[in-house]
PDB file of C-alpha atoms in Angstrom:
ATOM      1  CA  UNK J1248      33.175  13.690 -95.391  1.00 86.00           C
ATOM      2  CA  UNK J1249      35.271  12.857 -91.827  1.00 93.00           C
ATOM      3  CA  UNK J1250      35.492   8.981 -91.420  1.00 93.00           C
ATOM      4  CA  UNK J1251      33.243   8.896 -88.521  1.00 94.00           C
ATOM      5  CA  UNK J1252      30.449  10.399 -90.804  1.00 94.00           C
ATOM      6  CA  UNK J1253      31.267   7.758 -93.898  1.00 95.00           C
ATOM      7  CA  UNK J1254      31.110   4.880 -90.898  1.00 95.00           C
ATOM      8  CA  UNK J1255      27.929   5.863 -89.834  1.00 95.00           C
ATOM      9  CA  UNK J1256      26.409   5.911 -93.252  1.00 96.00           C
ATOM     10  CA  UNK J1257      27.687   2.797 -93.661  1.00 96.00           C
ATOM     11  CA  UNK J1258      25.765   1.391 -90.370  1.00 96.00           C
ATOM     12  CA  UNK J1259      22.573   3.350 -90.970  1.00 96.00           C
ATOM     13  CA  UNK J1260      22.664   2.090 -94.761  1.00 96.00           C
ATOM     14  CA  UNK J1261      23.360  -1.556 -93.456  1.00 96.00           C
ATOM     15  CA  UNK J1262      20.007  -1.345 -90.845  1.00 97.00           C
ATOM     16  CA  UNK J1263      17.939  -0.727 -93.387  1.00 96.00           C
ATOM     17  CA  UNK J1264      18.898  -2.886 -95.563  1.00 96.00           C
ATOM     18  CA  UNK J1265      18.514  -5.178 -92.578  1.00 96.00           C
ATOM     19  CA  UNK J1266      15.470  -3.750 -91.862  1.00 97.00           C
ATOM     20  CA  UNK J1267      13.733  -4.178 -95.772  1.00 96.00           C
ATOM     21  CA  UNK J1268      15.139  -7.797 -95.484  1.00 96.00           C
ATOM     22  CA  UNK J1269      13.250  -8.349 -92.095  1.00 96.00           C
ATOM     23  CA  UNK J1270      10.084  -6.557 -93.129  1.00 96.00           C
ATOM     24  CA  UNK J1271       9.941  -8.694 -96.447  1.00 94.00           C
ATOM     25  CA  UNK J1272      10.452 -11.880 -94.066  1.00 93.00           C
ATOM     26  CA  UNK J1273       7.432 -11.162 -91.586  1.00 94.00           C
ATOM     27  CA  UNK J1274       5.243 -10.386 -94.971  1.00 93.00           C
ATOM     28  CA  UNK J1275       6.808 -14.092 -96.578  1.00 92.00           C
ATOM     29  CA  UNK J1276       5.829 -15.471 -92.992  1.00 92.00           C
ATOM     30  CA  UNK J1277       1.962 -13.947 -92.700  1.00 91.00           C
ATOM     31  CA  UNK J1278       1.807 -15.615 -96.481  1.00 91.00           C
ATOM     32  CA  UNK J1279       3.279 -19.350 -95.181  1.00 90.00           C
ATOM     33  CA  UNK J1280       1.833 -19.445 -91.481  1.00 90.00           C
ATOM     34  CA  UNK J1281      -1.881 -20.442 -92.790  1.00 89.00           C
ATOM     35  CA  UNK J1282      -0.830 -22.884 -95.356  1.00 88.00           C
ATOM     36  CA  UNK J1283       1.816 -24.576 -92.848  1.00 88.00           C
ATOM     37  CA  UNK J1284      -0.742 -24.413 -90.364  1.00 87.00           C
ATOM     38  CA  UNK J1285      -3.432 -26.106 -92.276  1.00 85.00           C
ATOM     39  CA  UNK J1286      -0.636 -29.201 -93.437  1.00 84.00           C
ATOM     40  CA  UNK J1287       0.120 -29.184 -89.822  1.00 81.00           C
ATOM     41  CA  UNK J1288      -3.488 -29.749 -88.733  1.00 79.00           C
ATOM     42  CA  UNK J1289      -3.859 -32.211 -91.099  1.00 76.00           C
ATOM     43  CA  UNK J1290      -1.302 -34.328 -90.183  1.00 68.00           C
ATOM     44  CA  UNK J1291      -2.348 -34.371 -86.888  1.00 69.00           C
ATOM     45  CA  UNK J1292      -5.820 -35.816 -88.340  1.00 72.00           C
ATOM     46  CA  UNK J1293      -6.200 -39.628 -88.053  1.00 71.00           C
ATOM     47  CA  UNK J1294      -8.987 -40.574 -89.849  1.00 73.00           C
ATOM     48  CA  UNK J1295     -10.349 -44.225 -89.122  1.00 75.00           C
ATOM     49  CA  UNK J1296     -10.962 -46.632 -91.906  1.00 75.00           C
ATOM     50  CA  UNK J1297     -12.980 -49.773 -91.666  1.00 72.00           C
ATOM     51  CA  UNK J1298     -11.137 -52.424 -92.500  1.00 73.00           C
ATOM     52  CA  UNK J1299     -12.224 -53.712 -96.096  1.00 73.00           C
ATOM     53  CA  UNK J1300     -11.482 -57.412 -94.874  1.00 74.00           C
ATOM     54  CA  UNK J1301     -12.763 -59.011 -92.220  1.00 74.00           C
ATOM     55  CA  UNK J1302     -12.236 -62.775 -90.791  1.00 75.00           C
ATOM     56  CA  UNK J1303     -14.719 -64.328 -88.644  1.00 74.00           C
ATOM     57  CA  UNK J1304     -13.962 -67.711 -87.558  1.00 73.00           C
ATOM     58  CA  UNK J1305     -16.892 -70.166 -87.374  1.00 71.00           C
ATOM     59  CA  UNK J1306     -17.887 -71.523 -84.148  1.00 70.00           C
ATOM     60  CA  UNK J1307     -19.813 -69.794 -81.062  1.00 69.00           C
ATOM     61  CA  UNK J1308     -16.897 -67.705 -80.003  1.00 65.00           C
ATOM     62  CA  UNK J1309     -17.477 -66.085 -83.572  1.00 75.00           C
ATOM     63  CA  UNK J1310     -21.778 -65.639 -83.041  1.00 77.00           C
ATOM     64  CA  UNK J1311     -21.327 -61.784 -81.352  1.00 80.00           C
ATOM     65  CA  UNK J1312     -18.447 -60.623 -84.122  1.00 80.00           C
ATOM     66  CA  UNK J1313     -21.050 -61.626 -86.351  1.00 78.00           C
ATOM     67  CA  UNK J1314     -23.614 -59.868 -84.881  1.00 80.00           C
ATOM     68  CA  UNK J1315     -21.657 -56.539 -83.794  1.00 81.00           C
ATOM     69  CA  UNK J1316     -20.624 -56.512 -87.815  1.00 80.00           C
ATOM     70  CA  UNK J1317     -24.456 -56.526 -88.959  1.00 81.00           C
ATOM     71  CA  UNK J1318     -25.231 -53.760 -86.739  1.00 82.00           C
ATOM     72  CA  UNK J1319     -22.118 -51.620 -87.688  1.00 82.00           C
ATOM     73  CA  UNK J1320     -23.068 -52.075 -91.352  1.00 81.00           C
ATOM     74  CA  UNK J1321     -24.002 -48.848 -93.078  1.00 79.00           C
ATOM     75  CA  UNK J1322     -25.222 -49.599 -96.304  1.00 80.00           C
ATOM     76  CA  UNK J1323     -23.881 -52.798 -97.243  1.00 78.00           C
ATOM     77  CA  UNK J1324     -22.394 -56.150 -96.115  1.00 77.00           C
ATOM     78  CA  UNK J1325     -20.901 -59.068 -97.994  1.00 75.00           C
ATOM     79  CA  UNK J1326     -21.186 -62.439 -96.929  1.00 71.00           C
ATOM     80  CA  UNK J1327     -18.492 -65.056 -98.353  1.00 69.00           C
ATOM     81  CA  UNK J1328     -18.626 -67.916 -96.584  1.00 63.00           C
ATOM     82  CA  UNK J1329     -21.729 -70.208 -96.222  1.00 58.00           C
ATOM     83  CA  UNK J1330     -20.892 -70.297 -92.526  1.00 58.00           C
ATOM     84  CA  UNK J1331     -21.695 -66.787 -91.667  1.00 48.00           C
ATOM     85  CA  UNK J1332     -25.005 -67.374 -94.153  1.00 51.00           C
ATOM     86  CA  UNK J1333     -26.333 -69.835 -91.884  1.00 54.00           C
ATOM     87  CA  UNK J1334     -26.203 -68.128 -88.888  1.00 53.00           C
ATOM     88  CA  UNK J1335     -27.979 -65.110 -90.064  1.00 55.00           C
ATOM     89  CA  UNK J1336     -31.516 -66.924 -89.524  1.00 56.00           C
ATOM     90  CA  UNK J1337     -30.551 -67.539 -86.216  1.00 58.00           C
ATOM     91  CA  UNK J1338     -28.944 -63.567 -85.208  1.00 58.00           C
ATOM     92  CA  UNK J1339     -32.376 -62.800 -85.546  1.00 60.00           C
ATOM     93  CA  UNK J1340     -30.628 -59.836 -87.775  1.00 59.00           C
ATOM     94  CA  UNK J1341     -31.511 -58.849 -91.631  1.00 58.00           C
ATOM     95  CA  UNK J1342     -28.109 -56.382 -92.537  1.00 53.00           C
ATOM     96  CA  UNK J1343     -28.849 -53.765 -95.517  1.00 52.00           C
ATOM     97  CA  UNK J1344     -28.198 -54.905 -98.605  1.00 54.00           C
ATOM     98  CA  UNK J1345     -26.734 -58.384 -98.339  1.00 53.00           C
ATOM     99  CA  UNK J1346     -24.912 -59.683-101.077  1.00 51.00           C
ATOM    100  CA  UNK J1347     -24.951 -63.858-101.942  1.00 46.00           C
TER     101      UNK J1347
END
């Protein structure tokens, strides 16, 4: 075989190898792109928490925080301070589930 023909094999062996390595890439990237794509979505997620703590001062400046959290409760709030107990006659407001 003339040189020129054995350096052509060589090239034409060397694309396709190139070729089967690129092919098997694209596959390996079909397989990753919807798992990295979920993660990615995910982290871009920001779910908000409610706070499992709250401080109300006492005092008037305090009255519409108190009110504003008896509304926003779902299904439960806890009271633990005799302050905030007082008042709850006078918010004219019953929250679900109150806990003493």
């Amino acid at each position: 075989m003339p040189p020129r023909d054995v350096i052509s094999t060589l090239i034409a062996e060397a694309r396709d190898e190139m070729r089967r390595r690129l092919e098997a890439l694209e596959r390996y990237a079909e397989e990753l792109l919807p798992l990295a794509e979920d993660i990615y979505l995910k982290g871009g997620r920001v779910e908000e928490r409610p706070p499992l703590l709250r401080i109300v001062s006492v005092g008037e400046a305090s009255l519409e925080e108190t009110r504003r959290l008896y509304r926003s409760a779902r299904r439960s709030i806890r009271v633990l301070t005799r302050a905030t107990q007082r008042w709850r006659g006078s918010l004219g407001l019953q929250p679900p589930g109150v806990w003493r």
